[in-house]
Coordinates of C-alpha atoms in Angstrom, one line a residue:
M65 CA -11.5 -48.9 2.6
T66 CA -8.4 -46.9 3.5
S67 CA -8.2 -43.3 2.2
S68 CA -5.1 -42.3 0.4
S69 CA -4.2 -39.6 3.0
K70 CA -4.0 -42.4 5.7
I71 CA -1.6 -44.4 3.5
A72 CA 0.6 -41.3 3.0
V73 CA 1.7 -41.2 6.6
R74 CA 5.4 -40.9 7.6
E75 CA 7.7 -39.7 10.3
L76 CA 9.1 -36.3 9.7
P77 CA 11.7 -34.2 11.7
L78 CA 10.0 -31.0 12.7
F79 CA 11.5 -27.5 12.9
P80 CA 9.2 -25.0 14.8
L81 CA 9.8 -21.3 13.9
P82 CA 8.3 -18.2 15.5
E83 CA 5.8 -16.5 13.2
V84 CA 7.2 -18.3 10.0
V85 CA 4.6 -20.0 7.8
L86 CA 6.1 -21.9 4.8
F87 CA 3.9 -22.6 1.7
P88 CA 4.4 -25.2 -1.1
T89 CA 6.6 -24.0 -4.0
R90 CA 7.9 -21.1 -1.9
P91 CA 11.6 -20.6 -0.8
L92 CA 12.7 -20.3 2.8
P93 CA 16.3 -19.3 3.6
L94 CA 17.5 -20.5 7.0
H95 CA 20.4 -19.9 9.3
I96 CA 20.9 -23.0 11.5
F97 CA 22.9 -22.3 14.7
E98 CA 21.1 -24.1 17.6
F99 CA 22.9 -27.3 18.5
R100 CA 19.8 -29.7 18.3
Y101 CA 18.9 -28.3 14.9
R102 CA 22.5 -28.7 13.6
I103 CA 22.1 -32.3 14.6
M104 CA 18.8 -32.5 12.8
M105 CA 20.1 -31.0 9.6
N106 CA 23.2 -33.2 9.5
T107 CA 20.9 -36.2 9.9
I108 CA 18.5 -35.0 7.2
L109 CA 21.3 -34.3 4.8
E110 CA 22.2 -38.0 4.9
S111 CA 18.6 -39.0 4.0
D112 CA 16.0 -37.3 1.8
R113 CA 16.8 -33.7 2.8
R114 CA 13.2 -33.1 4.0
F115 CA 11.8 -31.8 7.3
G116 CA 8.6 -30.0 8.4
V117 CA 8.3 -26.4 9.3
L118 CA 5.7 -25.5 11.9
M119 CA 4.7 -21.9 13.0
V120 CA 5.1 -21.1 16.6
D121 CA 2.8 -18.4 18.1
P122 CA 5.3 -16.4 20.3
V123 CA 2.5 -14.9 22.4
K124 CA 0.6 -18.1 23.2
G125 CA 3.7 -20.3 23.0
T126 CA 1.8 -22.9 20.9
I127 CA 3.0 -24.8 17.9
A128 CA 0.7 -25.1 14.9
N129 CA -0.6 -28.6 14.0
V130 CA -0.5 -28.0 10.2
G131 CA 2.8 -27.1 8.5
C132 CA 4.7 -27.5 5.2
C133 CA 7.5 -29.9 4.3
A134 CA 10.7 -28.2 3.3
E135 CA 13.4 -29.7 1.1
I136 CA 17.0 -28.5 1.4
I137 CA 18.1 -27.2 -2.0
H138 CA 21.5 -25.6 -1.2
Y139 CA 23.5 -25.4 2.0
Q140 CA 26.8 -23.9 3.2
R141 CA 28.7 -24.9 6.3
L142 CA 30.1 -22.1 8.3
P143 CA 33.3 -22.4 10.5
D144 CA 31.6 -23.2 13.8
D145 CA 29.3 -25.9 12.3
R146 CA 26.5 -23.3 11.8
M147 CA 24.8 -23.7 8.4
K148 CA 23.2 -21.4 5.9
M149 CA 20.6 -23.1 3.7
L150 CA 18.0 -22.5 1.1
T151 CA 14.9 -24.7 1.4
L152 CA 11.8 -25.0 -0.8
G153 CA 8.3 -25.7 0.4
Q154 CA 6.9 -29.0 -0.8
Q155 CA 3.6 -30.5 0.4
R156 CA 1.6 -29.6 3.4
F157 CA 1.0 -31.9 6.4
R158 CA -0.9 -32.4 9.6
V159 CA 0.8 -33.7 12.7
L160 CA -1.0 -36.8 14.0
E161 CA 1.2 -37.3 17.0
Y162 CA 4.7 -36.6 18.2
V163 CA 7.0 -39.7 18.1
R164 CA 9.7 -38.1 20.1
E165 CA 10.7 -34.6 21.4
K166 CA 14.5 -34.9 22.0
P167 CA 17.0 -33.9 20.7
Y168 CA 14.5 -32.4 18.2
R169 CA 10.8 -33.1 17.5
V170 CA 9.8 -35.9 15.2
G171 CA 6.1 -36.2 14.3
L172 CA 3.9 -38.8 12.6
V173 CA 2.3 -36.7 9.8
E174 CA -0.3 -37.1 7.0
W175 CA -0.1 -35.1 3.8
L176 CA -2.8 -32.6 2.9
E177 CA -4.0 -31.6 -0.6
D178 CA -6.5 -29.0 -1.8
N179 CA -9.9 -30.5 -2.8
P180 CA -10.3 -30.7 -6.6
P181 CA -12.1 -27.5 -7.7
A182 CA -15.7 -27.8 -9.0
K183 CA -15.1 -25.0 -11.6
D184 CA -12.4 -23.3 -13.6
L185 CA -10.5 -21.1 -11.2
R186 CA -8.4 -19.1 -13.7
P187 CA -10.8 -16.2 -14.1
F188 CA -10.9 -15.7 -10.3
A189 CA -7.1 -16.1 -10.0
S190 CA -6.8 -13.4 -12.7
E191 CA -8.9 -11.0 -10.5
V192 CA -6.6 -11.8 -7.5
E193 CA -3.6 -11.1 -9.7
Q194 CA -5.0 -7.7 -10.8
L195 CA -5.7 -6.8 -7.1
L196 CA -2.1 -7.7 -6.3
R197 CA -0.8 -5.5 -9.2
D198 CA -3.0 -2.6 -7.9
V199 CA -1.5 -3.0 -4.4
V200 CA 2.0 -3.0 -5.7
R201 CA 1.5 0.0 -8.0
L202 CA -0.1 2.0 -5.2
S203 CA 2.6 1.0 -2.7
A204 CA 5.3 2.1 -5.2
K205 CA 3.6 5.4 -5.7
L206 CA 3.2 6.1 -1.9
T207 CA 6.8 5.1 -1.0
E208 CA 8.3 6.5 -4.1
Q209 CA 10.2 3.2 -4.5
N210 CA 10.6 0.9 -7.4
I211 CA 8.5 -2.1 -6.3
E212 CA 7.9 -4.7 -8.9
L213 CA 6.3 -8.1 -9.0
P214 CA 8.3 -11.0 -10.5
E215 CA 8.0 -11.2 -14.3
E216 CA 6.3 -14.5 -14.1
L217 CA 3.7 -15.0 -11.4
P218 CA 2.5 -18.6 -11.0
D219 CA -0.1 -19.5 -13.7
L220 CA -1.9 -22.2 -11.7
P221 CA -4.5 -20.8 -9.3
T222 CA -3.4 -23.0 -6.4
E223 CA 0.2 -22.0 -6.8
L224 CA -0.8 -18.3 -7.1
S225 CA -2.8 -18.7 -3.9
Y226 CA 0.4 -19.9 -2.2
W227 CA 2.5 -17.1 -3.7
V228 CA 0.1 -14.4 -2.4
A229 CA -0.2 -16.0 1.0
S230 CA 3.6 -16.3 1.4
N231 CA 4.1 -12.6 0.6
L232 CA 1.7 -11.3 3.2
Y233 CA 3.8 -9.6 5.9
G234 CA 3.3 -9.3 9.7
V235 CA 0.2 -11.5 9.7
A236 CA 1.5 -15.0 10.6
A237 CA -1.9 -16.1 12.1
E238 CA -3.6 -15.1 8.9
Q239 CA -1.0 -17.0 6.9
Q240 CA -1.5 -20.1 9.1
S241 CA -5.2 -20.0 8.4
L242 CA -4.6 -19.8 4.7
L243 CA -2.1 -22.7 4.9
E244 CA -4.7 -24.9 6.7
M245 CA -7.4 -24.3 4.1
Q246 CA -8.0 -27.2 1.8
D247 CA -10.0 -25.3 -0.7
T248 CA -8.3 -23.2 -3.4
V249 CA -11.4 -21.0 -3.9
A250 CA -11.7 -20.2 -0.2
R251 CA -8.0 -19.3 -0.1
L252 CA -8.2 -17.0 -3.1
E253 CA -11.5 -15.4 -1.8
R254 CA -9.8 -14.6 1.6
E255 CA -6.7 -13.2 -0.3
A256 CA -9.0 -11.1 -2.5
E257 CA -10.6 -9.6 0.7
I258 CA -7.2 -8.8 2.2
L259 CA -5.9 -7.3 -1.1
T260 CA -9.1 -5.3 -1.6
T261 CA -8.9 -3.8 1.9
T262 CA -5.2 -3.0 1.4
R263 CA -5.8 -1.5 -2.1
N264 CA -8.6 0.7 -0.7
H265 CA -6.5 1.9 2.2
L266 CA -3.5 2.7 -0.1
A267 CA -5.8 4.4 -2.6
A268 CA -7.2 6.7 0.1
R269 CA -3.6 7.5 1.3
S270 CA -2.6 8.1 -2.3
V271 CA -5.4 10.6 -2.8
L272 CA -4.4 12.4 0.4
K273 CA -0.8 12.5 -0.7
D274 CA -1.7 13.9 -4.1
T275 CA -3.9 16.6 -2.5
F276 CA -1.2 17.5 -0.1
N277 CA 1.4 17.8 -2.9
Q278 CA -0.9 20.0 -4.9
N279 CA -1.5 22.3 -2.0
S280 CA 2.1 22.6 -0.9

């Protein structure tokens, strides 16, 4: 018996990007200027407008094996054939093998999905959302800036887990780990840990700031 993941195998043009991890449902603006990727995008625009984004570790020089498919939503051609485009993350994939390397990489990929949850994840997702709101509130207080979350955060726990992961900054390796998880609970649990640590750190700094302001 063949599993469904083995059936859903296809060739996909691949776009490796240093320290960029794309998640499903999340936007990714791109500026395409390198010749081989201009060729790639022109080819993609004539087909289904889809390609794979893979994170490159600039220190190790390695390319991740799990990435996210991007679909071109809008694009603009600039005078010297460079392009600006907005893409949107679709489903995740694992590279099974590279079919070719030149002029750009093309991989044979299989699609990845999260395992069906064994319980209702909405209460836990609500806890993660509250942690997120605490972090944003404390960040705004400390920086004295108006930082706001979008009016409508994703309702579905899996989509919320992607939203939180995509908005973590400066931790590409951590984001890659979250992308590779195939368990929504595990992803939300890890995000809750990260947000709790961040909230506690910000809260401590906020207390120090308040104390300093009272004494000054």
